[in-house]
Amino acid sequence: MPKLLPRLLRRPWTAAAAALALVISAFVAMPASGADPASGCRVDYTVNEWTGGYSAQVRLTHTGSALSGWRLTWTYDGDRQVTSAWNATVTQTGHVVTAVNADWNGEVADGGSVDFGLQGTWQSAGHAPTDFALNGVSCGGDGTSPPTTPPPTTPPPSAECGDAAVCEDFEDQTGPAPAGNWRFTAPDCQGTGTAAVDTEVAHSGTRSLRLDGRAGYCNHAFVAAAADLSSVGPVLHLRMWVRHTTALPAAHVTFVSMPDSSQGGKALRIGGQNGALQWNRESDDATLPAQSPVGVGLSRPLPTDSWQCVRFAIDTTAPGLDTWLNDEQVPGLHADGVPTQDVDQQWLSRTTPPRPVELRLGWESYGTGDDTLWFDDVVAGSSPVGC
Ligand code: CA
């Protein structure tokens, strides 16, 4: 069965860290006046990261008079944002992170260590921190030239791709036209819609897929993945980053189209209508949610001019469909076995579970609506992948 090779989501500095635990240490005697001249602190900061997220294990080792309570601070130079922590209370103000002991690990003897951990998000990772300070006194890093391990020459397998059928960052696209595992398609008629590899706008690296979609059905343009999705499941998970320039119109549009073998090859599509995201089934034109004001209100617009994380999960064995926008589950884009008025009552009129076999990204308008869209970091497989 044809299948795309898992592809790395590369970033200049951070890709190496995906599989490579990075250890940053700092240890010096503290020369601060009034401090115990024999005292010092060492911080081992071990980070694991993936696209958009990271976790870090932190070991603080202290020498000198026993501590009764500690506060460790450092600065991020990228846009890392701590979202949770364990074995410490960790807060962040701007780029400055402060970790304070938990009730049970505030006492640290001379030469003793304490471990805590944290998790967070990032878009632009920056460097690993080096300017650790314990109770306001520097542990010795100077904030420049972190002692990182150089990236390996052979990139490690990406933690988030696993055995996904599609795992694409578009970084190995060499020309202006989508090639290799992607091909341009305009299945019904061809007009003015175009697709290209963009080297100026990207969610990861320096490349993404750009679609210039035009209003009018024949101006549709899609780029299809070569991967055969027909055996992906039982739940097909897709995660992609998308940005676009123009708010979803009142008229019906599509930006993801998946030929569905359970519907004779007619597509299962996600796009928009009445200004909000919407699923549509080509075979019977059913929509999710129903296009009543209540139904539309339970969906969400697709914000413009910024990267948006769209995820969905399609059950290929039962009528189940879920959709998330930036990790928020969208209530109007949820179908289950129980018909809900204004949401999935119409959608569930067809009981055969969907069986998407191909992934197409692009633009199709059934009325009005030009839009320019970019797609990047697309993963489709049997396991969920986060934003
Ligand atoms: Ca990219």
Short mmCIF file of N, CA, C and O in Angstrom, two decimals, residues 188-272:
data_model
loop_
_atom_site.label_atom_id
_atom_site.label_comp_id
_atom_site.label_asym_id
_atom_site.label_seq_id
_atom_site.Cartn_x
_atom_site.Cartn_y
_atom_site.Cartn_z
N ASP A 188 -12.93 18.48 -11.20
CA ASP A 188 -14.18 18.64 -11.96
C ASP A 188 -14.05 19.55 -13.17
O ASP A 188 -14.63 19.29 -14.21
N CYS A 189 -13.33 20.60 -13.02
CA CYS A 189 -13.10 21.54 -14.11
C CYS A 189 -12.01 22.47 -13.61
O CYS A 189 -11.79 22.56 -12.40
N GLN A 190 -11.29 23.10 -14.48
CA GLN A 190 -10.16 23.91 -14.01
C GLN A 190 -10.29 25.34 -14.47
O GLN A 190 -10.53 25.62 -15.64
N GLY A 191 -10.11 26.25 -13.50
CA GLY A 191 -10.18 27.67 -13.81
C GLY A 191 -8.96 28.40 -13.32
O GLY A 191 -7.85 28.04 -13.69
N THR A 192 -9.14 29.36 -12.43
CA THR A 192 -8.04 30.24 -12.06
C THR A 192 -7.42 29.94 -10.70
O THR A 192 -6.51 30.63 -10.28
N GLY A 193 -7.91 28.94 -9.99
CA GLY A 193 -7.29 28.60 -8.70
C GLY A 193 -5.91 28.02 -8.92
O GLY A 193 -5.67 27.29 -9.89
N THR A 194 -4.97 28.36 -8.03
CA THR A 194 -3.60 27.87 -8.18
C THR A 194 -3.06 27.34 -6.86
O THR A 194 -3.53 27.71 -5.78
N ALA A 195 -2.06 26.48 -6.96
CA ALA A 195 -1.37 25.93 -5.79
C ALA A 195 0.12 26.08 -6.00
O ALA A 195 0.61 25.95 -7.13
N ALA A 196 0.85 26.34 -4.92
CA ALA A 196 2.30 26.51 -5.03
C ALA A 196 2.96 26.21 -3.69
O ALA A 196 2.32 26.29 -2.65
N VAL A 197 4.23 25.88 -3.75
CA VAL A 197 5.04 25.78 -2.54
C VAL A 197 5.51 27.20 -2.21
O VAL A 197 6.11 27.87 -3.05
N ASP A 198 5.19 27.64 -1.00
CA ASP A 198 5.52 29.01 -0.60
C ASP A 198 6.77 28.98 0.27
O ASP A 198 6.88 28.18 1.19
N THR A 199 7.73 29.86 -0.05
CA THR A 199 8.96 29.91 0.75
C THR A 199 9.02 31.16 1.63
O THR A 199 10.04 31.45 2.23
N GLU A 200 7.92 31.87 1.72
CA GLU A 200 7.91 33.09 2.54
C GLU A 200 7.03 32.96 3.78
O GLU A 200 7.26 33.62 4.78
N VAL A 201 6.01 32.16 3.68
CA VAL A 201 5.10 31.97 4.81
C VAL A 201 5.15 30.50 5.20
O VAL A 201 4.93 29.64 4.35
N ALA A 202 5.48 30.22 6.44
CA ALA A 202 5.55 28.83 6.88
C ALA A 202 5.23 28.75 8.36
O ALA A 202 5.51 29.67 9.12
N HIS A 203 4.61 27.64 8.73
CA HIS A 203 4.42 27.39 10.16
C HIS A 203 5.67 26.76 10.73
O HIS A 203 6.09 27.06 11.83
N SER A 204 6.29 25.85 10.00
CA SER A 204 7.56 25.28 10.40
C SER A 204 8.55 25.52 9.27
O SER A 204 8.18 25.52 8.10
N GLY A 205 9.81 25.66 9.62
CA GLY A 205 10.83 25.79 8.60
C GLY A 205 10.59 26.98 7.70
O GLY A 205 10.24 28.07 8.16
N THR A 206 10.78 26.76 6.41
CA THR A 206 10.69 27.87 5.46
C THR A 206 9.70 27.61 4.34
O THR A 206 9.62 28.40 3.40
N ARG A 207 8.95 26.50 4.43
CA ARG A 207 8.06 26.19 3.32
C ARG A 207 6.68 25.77 3.82
O ARG A 207 6.55 25.16 4.88
N SER A 208 5.70 26.09 3.02
CA SER A 208 4.34 25.63 3.27
C SER A 208 3.66 25.47 1.91
O SER A 208 4.24 25.76 0.87
N LEU A 209 2.45 25.00 1.96
CA LEU A 209 1.64 24.85 0.74
C LEU A 209 0.68 26.04 0.66
O LEU A 209 -0.05 26.31 1.61
N ARG A 210 0.72 26.73 -0.45
CA ARG A 210 -0.14 27.91 -0.62
C ARG A 210 -1.18 27.64 -1.70
O ARG A 210 -0.87 27.14 -2.78
N LEU A 211 -2.41 27.98 -1.39
CA LEU A 211 -3.51 27.86 -2.34
C LEU A 211 -4.12 29.23 -2.56
O LEU A 211 -4.49 29.91 -1.61
N ASP A 212 -4.19 29.62 -3.81
CA ASP A 212 -4.91 30.83 -4.16
C ASP A 212 -6.23 30.40 -4.76
O ASP A 212 -6.30 30.01 -5.93
N GLY A 213 -7.25 30.42 -3.92
CA GLY A 213 -8.56 29.94 -4.34
C GLY A 213 -9.42 31.10 -4.81
O GLY A 213 -9.35 32.20 -4.29
N ARG A 214 -10.20 30.80 -5.78
CA ARG A 214 -11.06 31.85 -6.35
C ARG A 214 -12.52 31.42 -6.25
O ARG A 214 -12.84 30.23 -6.23
N ALA A 215 -13.39 32.40 -6.20
CA ALA A 215 -14.81 32.13 -6.17
C ALA A 215 -15.24 31.43 -7.45
O ALA A 215 -14.62 31.60 -8.50
N GLY A 216 -16.28 30.68 -7.34
CA GLY A 216 -16.80 29.98 -8.51
C GLY A 216 -16.29 28.55 -8.56
O GLY A 216 -15.10 28.29 -8.38
N TYR A 217 -17.18 27.65 -8.77
CA TYR A 217 -16.89 26.23 -8.63
C TYR A 217 -15.69 25.78 -9.46
O TYR A 217 -14.84 25.03 -8.99
N CYS A 218 -15.61 26.23 -10.71
CA CYS A 218 -14.54 25.76 -11.58
C CYS A 218 -13.18 26.37 -11.25
O CYS A 218 -12.17 25.98 -11.82
N ASN A 219 -13.15 27.31 -10.34
CA ASN A 219 -11.87 27.87 -9.93
C ASN A 219 -11.29 27.14 -8.72
O ASN A 219 -10.40 27.64 -8.05
N HIS A 220 -11.81 25.97 -8.45
CA HIS A 220 -11.28 25.19 -7.33
C HIS A 220 -9.87 24.72 -7.65
O HIS A 220 -9.47 24.59 -8.81
N ALA A 221 -9.12 24.46 -6.60
CA ALA A 221 -7.75 23.96 -6.75
C ALA A 221 -7.42 23.16 -5.49
O ALA A 221 -7.66 23.63 -4.37
N PHE A 222 -6.92 21.96 -5.68
CA PHE A 222 -6.53 21.12 -4.55
C PHE A 222 -5.17 20.53 -4.80
O PHE A 222 -4.72 20.39 -5.94
N VAL A 223 -4.52 20.18 -3.70
CA VAL A 223 -3.28 19.41 -3.78
C VAL A 223 -3.53 18.13 -2.99
O VAL A 223 -3.88 18.18 -1.80
N ALA A 224 -3.39 17.01 -3.66
CA ALA A 224 -3.72 15.72 -3.06
C ALA A 224 -2.46 15.02 -2.57
O ALA A 224 -1.43 15.02 -3.26
N ALA A 225 -2.55 14.41 -1.39
CA ALA A 225 -1.45 13.59 -0.88
C ALA A 225 -1.49 12.23 -1.58
O ALA A 225 -2.56 11.69 -1.86
N ALA A 226 -0.30 11.69 -1.83
CA ALA A 226 -0.23 10.39 -2.49
C ALA A 226 -0.65 9.25 -1.57
O ALA A 226 -0.99 8.17 -2.04
N ALA A 227 -0.65 9.51 -0.28
CA ALA A 227 -0.91 8.43 0.67
C ALA A 227 -2.32 7.86 0.50
O ALA A 227 -3.28 8.60 0.33
N ASP A 228 -2.40 6.54 0.59
CA ASP A 228 -3.69 5.84 0.59
C ASP A 228 -4.18 5.78 2.03
O ASP A 228 -3.54 5.17 2.88
N LEU A 229 -5.31 6.42 2.31
CA LEU A 229 -5.83 6.46 3.69
C LEU A 229 -6.83 5.35 3.95
O LEU A 229 -7.41 5.30 5.03
N SER A 230 -7.04 4.45 2.99
CA SER A 230 -8.18 3.53 3.09
C SER A 230 -8.05 2.53 4.24
O SER A 230 -9.04 1.94 4.64
N SER A 231 -6.84 2.35 4.77
CA SER A 231 -6.72 1.42 5.90
C SER A 231 -6.36 2.14 7.19
O SER A 231 -6.04 1.51 8.20
N VAL A 232 -6.38 3.46 7.17
CA VAL A 232 -6.06 4.22 8.38
C VAL A 232 -7.28 4.22 9.30
O VAL A 232 -8.38 4.59 8.89
N GLY A 233 -7.09 3.83 10.51
CA GLY A 233 -8.22 3.80 11.44
C GLY A 233 -7.96 2.80 12.56
O GLY A 233 -6.84 2.36 12.74
N PRO A 234 -9.01 2.45 13.30
CA PRO A 234 -10.43 2.70 13.03
C PRO A 234 -10.83 4.17 13.09
O PRO A 234 -11.82 4.55 12.50
N VAL A 235 -10.06 4.99 13.80
CA VAL A 235 -10.35 6.42 13.78
C VAL A 235 -9.24 7.10 12.98
O VAL A 235 -8.06 6.90 13.24
N LEU A 236 -9.64 7.88 12.01
CA LEU A 236 -8.68 8.67 11.22
C LEU A 236 -8.51 10.02 11.91
O LEU A 236 -9.48 10.76 12.10
N HIS A 237 -7.28 10.28 12.31
CA HIS A 237 -6.98 11.55 12.97
C HIS A 237 -6.20 12.44 12.00
O HIS A 237 -5.26 11.98 11.35
N LEU A 238 -6.55 13.67 11.94
CA LEU A 238 -5.80 14.62 11.13
C LEU A 238 -5.50 15.86 11.97
O LEU A 238 -6.35 16.34 12.71
N ARG A 239 -4.29 16.32 11.86
CA ARG A 239 -3.89 17.59 12.48
C ARG A 239 -3.20 18.42 11.39
O ARG A 239 -2.35 17.91 10.67
N MET A 240 -3.61 19.65 11.27
CA MET A 240 -2.91 20.52 10.32
C MET A 240 -2.92 21.95 10.84
O MET A 240 -3.76 22.34 11.65
N TRP A 241 -1.94 22.70 10.36
CA TRP A 241 -1.92 24.13 10.63
C TRP A 241 -2.32 24.83 9.33
O TRP A 241 -1.83 24.49 8.26
N VAL A 242 -3.22 25.78 9.48
CA VAL A 242 -3.73 26.48 8.30
C VAL A 242 -3.84 27.96 8.64
O VAL A 242 -4.12 28.33 9.78
N ARG A 243 -3.55 28.80 7.68
CA ARG A 243 -3.84 30.23 7.83
C ARG A 243 -4.46 30.72 6.54
O ARG A 243 -4.26 30.12 5.46
N HIS A 244 -5.25 31.77 6.65
CA HIS A 244 -5.88 32.31 5.45
C HIS A 244 -6.12 33.80 5.61
O HIS A 244 -5.95 34.35 6.70
N THR A 245 -6.46 34.42 4.51
CA THR A 245 -6.50 35.88 4.49
C THR A 245 -7.91 36.46 4.62
O THR A 245 -8.06 37.63 4.97
N THR A 246 -8.91 35.67 4.31
CA THR A 246 -10.26 36.21 4.16
C THR A 246 -11.24 35.40 5.00
O THR A 246 -11.24 34.17 4.92
N ALA A 247 -12.03 36.08 5.78
CA ALA A 247 -12.99 35.38 6.64
C ALA A 247 -13.87 34.46 5.82
O ALA A 247 -14.20 34.75 4.66
N LEU A 248 -14.26 33.35 6.41
CA LEU A 248 -15.15 32.42 5.72
C LEU A 248 -16.41 33.15 5.30
O LEU A 248 -17.00 33.90 6.09
N PRO A 249 -16.85 32.95 4.06
CA PRO A 249 -17.99 33.71 3.56
C PRO A 249 -19.33 33.10 4.01
O PRO A 249 -19.37 32.06 4.66
N ALA A 250 -20.40 33.78 3.62
CA ALA A 250 -21.73 33.23 3.88
C ALA A 250 -21.99 32.03 3.00
O ALA A 250 -22.63 31.06 3.41
N ALA A 251 -21.46 32.07 1.79
CA ALA A 251 -21.65 30.95 0.86
C ALA A 251 -20.78 29.77 1.27
O ALA A 251 -19.82 29.91 2.02
N HIS A 252 -21.11 28.63 0.74
CA HIS A 252 -20.43 27.40 1.10
C HIS A 252 -19.06 27.32 0.43
O HIS A 252 -18.93 27.55 -0.77
N VAL A 253 -18.04 26.95 1.21
CA VAL A 253 -16.68 26.73 0.69
C VAL A 253 -16.09 25.49 1.36
O VAL A 253 -16.58 25.04 2.40
N THR A 254 -15.03 24.98 0.75
CA THR A 254 -14.33 23.79 1.26
C THR A 254 -12.84 24.04 1.22
O THR A 254 -12.34 24.61 0.25
N PHE A 255 -12.11 23.61 2.28
CA PHE A 255 -10.64 23.66 2.18
C PHE A 255 -9.97 22.31 2.44
O PHE A 255 -8.78 22.18 2.22
N VAL A 256 -10.72 21.34 2.93
CA VAL A 256 -10.21 19.96 2.99
C VAL A 256 -11.27 19.08 2.35
O VAL A 256 -12.44 19.15 2.72
N SER A 257 -10.85 18.26 1.40
CA SER A 257 -11.79 17.39 0.70
C SER A 257 -11.21 15.98 0.68
O SER A 257 -10.06 15.78 0.28
N MET A 258 -12.01 15.03 1.18
CA MET A 258 -11.52 13.65 1.27
C MET A 258 -12.49 12.71 0.56
O MET A 258 -13.61 12.47 1.05
N PRO A 259 -12.11 12.20 -0.61
CA PRO A 259 -12.95 11.21 -1.27
C PRO A 259 -13.27 10.07 -0.31
O PRO A 259 -12.39 9.58 0.40
N ASP A 260 -14.57 9.69 -0.28
CA ASP A 260 -15.08 8.75 0.73
C ASP A 260 -15.62 7.53 0.00
O ASP A 260 -16.62 7.61 -0.72
N SER A 261 -14.98 6.38 0.20
CA SER A 261 -15.41 5.18 -0.53
C SER A 261 -16.76 4.69 -0.07
O SER A 261 -17.43 3.95 -0.79
N SER A 262 -17.20 5.10 1.12
CA SER A 262 -18.54 4.68 1.57
C SER A 262 -19.63 5.47 0.87
O SER A 262 -20.81 5.14 0.97
N GLN A 263 -19.23 6.54 0.18
CA GLN A 263 -20.20 7.38 -0.53
C GLN A 263 -19.87 7.38 -2.02
O GLN A 263 -20.01 8.41 -2.70
N GLY A 264 -19.41 6.25 -2.51
CA GLY A 264 -19.10 6.13 -3.93
C GLY A 264 -18.01 7.07 -4.39
O GLY A 264 -17.96 7.46 -5.57
N GLY A 265 -17.15 7.45 -3.48
CA GLY A 265 -16.05 8.34 -3.85
C GLY A 265 -16.39 9.81 -3.70
O GLY A 265 -15.52 10.67 -3.85
N LYS A 266 -17.66 10.11 -3.43
CA LYS A 266 -18.02 11.51 -3.15
C LYS A 266 -17.30 11.96 -1.88
O LYS A 266 -17.05 11.17 -0.98
N ALA A 267 -17.01 13.24 -1.80
CA ALA A 267 -16.08 13.70 -0.77
C ALA A 267 -16.75 14.04 0.56
O ALA A 267 -17.89 14.52 0.61
N LEU A 268 -16.00 13.79 1.60
CA LEU A 268 -16.29 14.33 2.92
C LEU A 268 -15.44 15.59 3.02
O LEU A 268 -14.22 15.55 2.79
N ARG A 269 -16.07 16.71 3.36
CA ARG A 269 -15.38 17.99 3.20
C ARG A 269 -15.51 18.84 4.46
O ARG A 269 -16.57 18.86 5.10
N ILE A 270 -14.46 19.57 4.77
CA ILE A 270 -14.59 20.58 5.81
C ILE A 270 -14.23 21.93 5.20
O ILE A 270 -13.27 22.06 4.44
N GLY A 271 -15.05 22.90 5.51
CA GLY A 271 -14.87 24.24 5.00
C GLY A 271 -15.71 25.18 5.83
O GLY A 271 -15.64 25.13 7.06
N GLY A 272 -16.49 25.99 5.18
CA GLY A 272 -17.29 26.93 5.94
C GLY A 272 -18.57 27.31 5.24
O GLY A 272 -18.75 27.04 4.03
#
